[in-house]
Coordinates of C-alpha atoms in Angstrom, one line a residue:
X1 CA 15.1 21.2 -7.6
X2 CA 12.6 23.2 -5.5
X3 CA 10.1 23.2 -8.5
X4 CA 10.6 19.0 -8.4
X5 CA 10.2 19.0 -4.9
X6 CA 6.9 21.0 -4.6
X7 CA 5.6 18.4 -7.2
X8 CA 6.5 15.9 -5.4
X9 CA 4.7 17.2 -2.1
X10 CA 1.6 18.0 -4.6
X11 CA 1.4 14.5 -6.1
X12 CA 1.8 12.7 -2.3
X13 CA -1.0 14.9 -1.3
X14 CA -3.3 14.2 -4.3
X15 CA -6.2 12.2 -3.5
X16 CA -6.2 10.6 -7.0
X17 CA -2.8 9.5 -6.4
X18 CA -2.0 5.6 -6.6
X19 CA -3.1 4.5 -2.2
X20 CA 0.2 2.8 -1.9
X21 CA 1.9 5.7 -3.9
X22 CA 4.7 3.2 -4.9
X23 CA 4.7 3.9 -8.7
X24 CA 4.2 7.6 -7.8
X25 CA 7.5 7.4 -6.3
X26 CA 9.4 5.5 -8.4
X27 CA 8.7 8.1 -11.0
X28 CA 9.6 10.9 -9.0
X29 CA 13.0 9.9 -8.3
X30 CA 13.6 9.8 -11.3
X31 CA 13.0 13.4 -12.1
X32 CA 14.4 14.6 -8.5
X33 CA 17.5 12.4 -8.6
X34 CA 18.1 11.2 -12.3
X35 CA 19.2 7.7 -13.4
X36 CA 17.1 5.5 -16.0
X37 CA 15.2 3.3 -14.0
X38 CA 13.8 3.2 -10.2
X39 CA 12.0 0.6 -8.0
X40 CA 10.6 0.3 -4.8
X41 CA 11.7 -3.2 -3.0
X42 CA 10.8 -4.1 0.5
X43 CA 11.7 -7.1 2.8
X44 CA 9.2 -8.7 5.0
X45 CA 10.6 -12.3 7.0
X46 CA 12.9 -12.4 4.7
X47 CA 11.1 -12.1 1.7
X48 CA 12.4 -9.8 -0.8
X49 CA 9.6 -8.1 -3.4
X50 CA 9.5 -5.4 -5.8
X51 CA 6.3 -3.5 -5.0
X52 CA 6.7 -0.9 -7.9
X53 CA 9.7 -0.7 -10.8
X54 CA 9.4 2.1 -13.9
X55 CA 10.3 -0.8 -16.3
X56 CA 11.6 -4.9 -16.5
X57 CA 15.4 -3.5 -15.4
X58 CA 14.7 -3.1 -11.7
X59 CA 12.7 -6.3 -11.7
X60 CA 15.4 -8.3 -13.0
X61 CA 18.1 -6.8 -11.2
X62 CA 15.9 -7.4 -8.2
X63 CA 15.6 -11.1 -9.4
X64 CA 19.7 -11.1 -9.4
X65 CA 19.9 -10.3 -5.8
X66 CA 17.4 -12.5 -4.9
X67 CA 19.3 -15.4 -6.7
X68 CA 23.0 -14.9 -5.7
X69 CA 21.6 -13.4 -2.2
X70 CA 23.8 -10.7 -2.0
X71 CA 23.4 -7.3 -3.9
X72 CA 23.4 -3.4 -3.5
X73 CA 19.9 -3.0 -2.2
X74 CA 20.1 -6.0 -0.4
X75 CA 23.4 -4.5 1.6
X76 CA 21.0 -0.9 2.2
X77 CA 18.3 -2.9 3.8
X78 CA 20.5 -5.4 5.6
X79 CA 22.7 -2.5 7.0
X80 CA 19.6 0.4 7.7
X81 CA 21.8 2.9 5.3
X82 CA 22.3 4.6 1.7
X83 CA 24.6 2.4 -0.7
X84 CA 25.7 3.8 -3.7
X85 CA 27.7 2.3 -6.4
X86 CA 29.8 4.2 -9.0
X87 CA 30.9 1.6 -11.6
X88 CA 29.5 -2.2 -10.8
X89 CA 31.9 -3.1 -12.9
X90 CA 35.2 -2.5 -10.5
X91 CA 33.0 -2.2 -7.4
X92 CA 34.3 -5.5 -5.3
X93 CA 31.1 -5.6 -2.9
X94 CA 28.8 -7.9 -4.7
X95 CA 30.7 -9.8 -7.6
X96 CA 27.9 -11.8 -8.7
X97 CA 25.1 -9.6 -9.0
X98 CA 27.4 -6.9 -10.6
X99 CA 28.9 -9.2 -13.3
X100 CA 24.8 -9.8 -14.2
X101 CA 23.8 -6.1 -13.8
X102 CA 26.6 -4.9 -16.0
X103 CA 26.3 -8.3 -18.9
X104 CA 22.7 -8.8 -18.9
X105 CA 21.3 -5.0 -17.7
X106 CA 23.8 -2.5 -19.1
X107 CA 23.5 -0.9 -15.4
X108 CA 26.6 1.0 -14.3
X109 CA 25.6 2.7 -11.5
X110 CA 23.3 2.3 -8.8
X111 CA 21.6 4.0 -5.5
X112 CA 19.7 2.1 -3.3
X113 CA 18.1 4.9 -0.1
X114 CA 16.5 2.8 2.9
X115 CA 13.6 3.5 4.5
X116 CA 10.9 1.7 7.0
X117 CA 7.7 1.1 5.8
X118 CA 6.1 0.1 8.6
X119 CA 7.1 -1.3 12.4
X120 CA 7.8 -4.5 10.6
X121 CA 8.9 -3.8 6.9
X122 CA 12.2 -2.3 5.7
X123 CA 12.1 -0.8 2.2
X124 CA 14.9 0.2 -0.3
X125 CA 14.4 2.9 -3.2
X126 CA 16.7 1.9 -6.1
X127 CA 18.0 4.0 -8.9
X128 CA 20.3 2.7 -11.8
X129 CA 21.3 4.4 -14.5
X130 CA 23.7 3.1 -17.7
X131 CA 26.5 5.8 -16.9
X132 CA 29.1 5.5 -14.7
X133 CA 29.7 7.7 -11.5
X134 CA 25.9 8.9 -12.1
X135 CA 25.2 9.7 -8.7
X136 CA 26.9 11.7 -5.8
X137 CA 26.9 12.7 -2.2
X138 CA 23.9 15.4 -2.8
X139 CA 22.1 12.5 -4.5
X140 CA 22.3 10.4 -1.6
X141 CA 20.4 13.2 0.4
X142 CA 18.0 14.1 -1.8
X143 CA 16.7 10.1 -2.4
X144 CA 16.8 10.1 1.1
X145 CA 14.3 13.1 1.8
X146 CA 12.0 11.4 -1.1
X147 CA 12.2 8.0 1.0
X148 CA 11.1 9.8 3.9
X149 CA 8.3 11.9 2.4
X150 CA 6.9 8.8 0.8
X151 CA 6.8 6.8 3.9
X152 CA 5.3 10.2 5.5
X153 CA 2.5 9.8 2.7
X154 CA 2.0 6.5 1.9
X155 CA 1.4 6.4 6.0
X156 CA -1.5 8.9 6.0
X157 CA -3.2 7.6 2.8
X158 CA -3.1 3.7 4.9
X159 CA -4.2 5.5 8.1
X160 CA -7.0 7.2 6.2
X161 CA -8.0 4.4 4.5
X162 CA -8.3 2.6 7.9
X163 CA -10.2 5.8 9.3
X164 CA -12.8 5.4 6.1
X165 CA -13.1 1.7 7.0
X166 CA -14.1 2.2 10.4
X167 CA -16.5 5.1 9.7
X168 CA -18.3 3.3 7.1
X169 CA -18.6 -0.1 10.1
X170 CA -19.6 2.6 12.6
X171 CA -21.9 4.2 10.2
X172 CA -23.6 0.5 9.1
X173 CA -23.4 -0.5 12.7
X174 CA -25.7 2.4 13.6
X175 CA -28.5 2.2 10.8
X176 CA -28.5 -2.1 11.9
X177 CA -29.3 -0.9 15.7
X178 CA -32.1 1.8 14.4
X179 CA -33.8 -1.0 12.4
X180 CA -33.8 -3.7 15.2
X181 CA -35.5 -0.7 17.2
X182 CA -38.2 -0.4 14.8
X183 CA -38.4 -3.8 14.5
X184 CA -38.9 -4.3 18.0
X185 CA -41.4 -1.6 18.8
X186 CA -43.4 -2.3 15.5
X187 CA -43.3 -6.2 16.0
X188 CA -43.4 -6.2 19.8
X189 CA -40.6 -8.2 19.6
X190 CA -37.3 -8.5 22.4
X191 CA -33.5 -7.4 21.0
X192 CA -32.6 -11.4 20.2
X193 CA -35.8 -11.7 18.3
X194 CA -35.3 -8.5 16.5
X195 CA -32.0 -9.8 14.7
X196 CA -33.6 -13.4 15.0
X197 CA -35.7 -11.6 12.2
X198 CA -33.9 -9.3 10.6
X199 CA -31.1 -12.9 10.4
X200 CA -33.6 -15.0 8.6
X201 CA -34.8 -11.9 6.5
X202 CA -31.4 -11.8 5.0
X203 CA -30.9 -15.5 4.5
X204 CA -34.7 -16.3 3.0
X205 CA -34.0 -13.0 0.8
X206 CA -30.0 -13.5 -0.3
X207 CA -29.5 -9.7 1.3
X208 CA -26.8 -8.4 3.3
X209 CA -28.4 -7.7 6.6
X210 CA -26.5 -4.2 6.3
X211 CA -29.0 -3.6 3.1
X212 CA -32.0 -4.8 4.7
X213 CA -31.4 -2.7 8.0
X214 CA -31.3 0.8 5.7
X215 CA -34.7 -0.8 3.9
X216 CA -36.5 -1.1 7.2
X217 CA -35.3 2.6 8.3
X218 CA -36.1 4.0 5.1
X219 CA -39.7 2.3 5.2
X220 CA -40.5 1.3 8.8
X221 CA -41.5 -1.8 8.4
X222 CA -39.6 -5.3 7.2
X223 CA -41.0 -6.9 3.6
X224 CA -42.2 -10.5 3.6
X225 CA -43.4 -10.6 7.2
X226 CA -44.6 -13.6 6.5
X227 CA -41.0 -14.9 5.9
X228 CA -39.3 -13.5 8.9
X229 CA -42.0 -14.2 11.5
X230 CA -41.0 -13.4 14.9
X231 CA -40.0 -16.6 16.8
X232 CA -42.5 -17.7 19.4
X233 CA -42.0 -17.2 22.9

């Protein structure tokens, strides 16, 4: 268990690893927990969407609960907790979506972990498997650790991601104001007429203004003056 676990920290951490690390996870509880088949659901105003499944099973019996409105992972969201079912078959929680999960799945047993996504977005980690009685009380803790440490990770890879984002605008932002600069010392020019030129530049050219900017700090100079004359005073 402690080998499974340190792969699973290993894997959240990788940089190569899937940015929403849903199908990572999936996966993974799998080999930490067991079962045959995992998803990763999640309600938003009360829409209910698989984000990741190991195979068609999850989806359909994520279909199920969607349909008769009323189902295992449904209950886990709805009640913030850990549901887990021995035998759908004489479980008496959910009728309809067991009678489909054990006739048209083969699913006996089920465990459905909650978890918040984000400040607006409740989650559920599913597990089914064909046995009965597959799961138990240490199972319950264990998918509930994963839950956590995926929210921990898929967290920092979004917050990253965001962090990238803004160094990249700050980055672009910078090399724009160096190239109105030279634009306005070499052209003799005031700030508005600077991106009055470097504007029209773009549009007379079809090039993003962020492309142009770098060209006139690589070379010092705009091309095609004589398309981006500075506007008379």
């Amino acid at each position: 268990m402690l080998d499974d676990f340190a792969e699973v920290a290993r894997l959240l951490r990788s940089p190569t690893a899937d940015p929403d690390l849903a199908d990572t996870v999936c996966e993974l509880a799998l080999r930490v927990v067991g079962g045959d088949h995992a998803s990763i659901t999640s309600i938003r105003s009360n829409q209910f969407t698989t984000l990741a499944a190991t195979s068609e099973v999850p989806e359909h019996a994520d279909k199920i609960q969607r349909k008769v409105g009323s189902g295992p992972c449904l209950a886990a969201i709805s009640e913030s907790d850990t549901i887990r079912v021995d035998d759908l078959a004489t479980d008496p929680r959910w009728p309809e979506f067991a009678g489909a999960a054990c006739s048209e799945l083969g699913m006996r047993s089920m465990l459905a972990s909650v978890f918040l996504v984000d400040d607006h977005v409740l989650g559920a980690l599913n597990i089914y498997s064909a046995a009965t009685h597959a799961f138990d009380a240490r199972d319950e803790k264990l998918v509930a650790i994963l839950g956590s440490a995926a929210v921990t990770a898929m967290r920092a890879v979004r917050h990253q991601d965001r962090a990238d984002h803004m160094e990249r605008a700050l980055h672009t932002s910078r090399r724009i104001g160096v190239a109105l600069g030279i634009l306005m010392a070499t052209r003799g020019v005031d700030l508005d007429q600077a991106w009055a030129l470097l504007s029209k530049a773009s549009q007379d050219s079809n090039t993003k203004v962020s492309e142009l900017a770098d060209q006139v700090v690589r070379q010092g100079f705009l091309n095609d003056p004589e398309k981006a004359e500075a506007p008379r005073v």
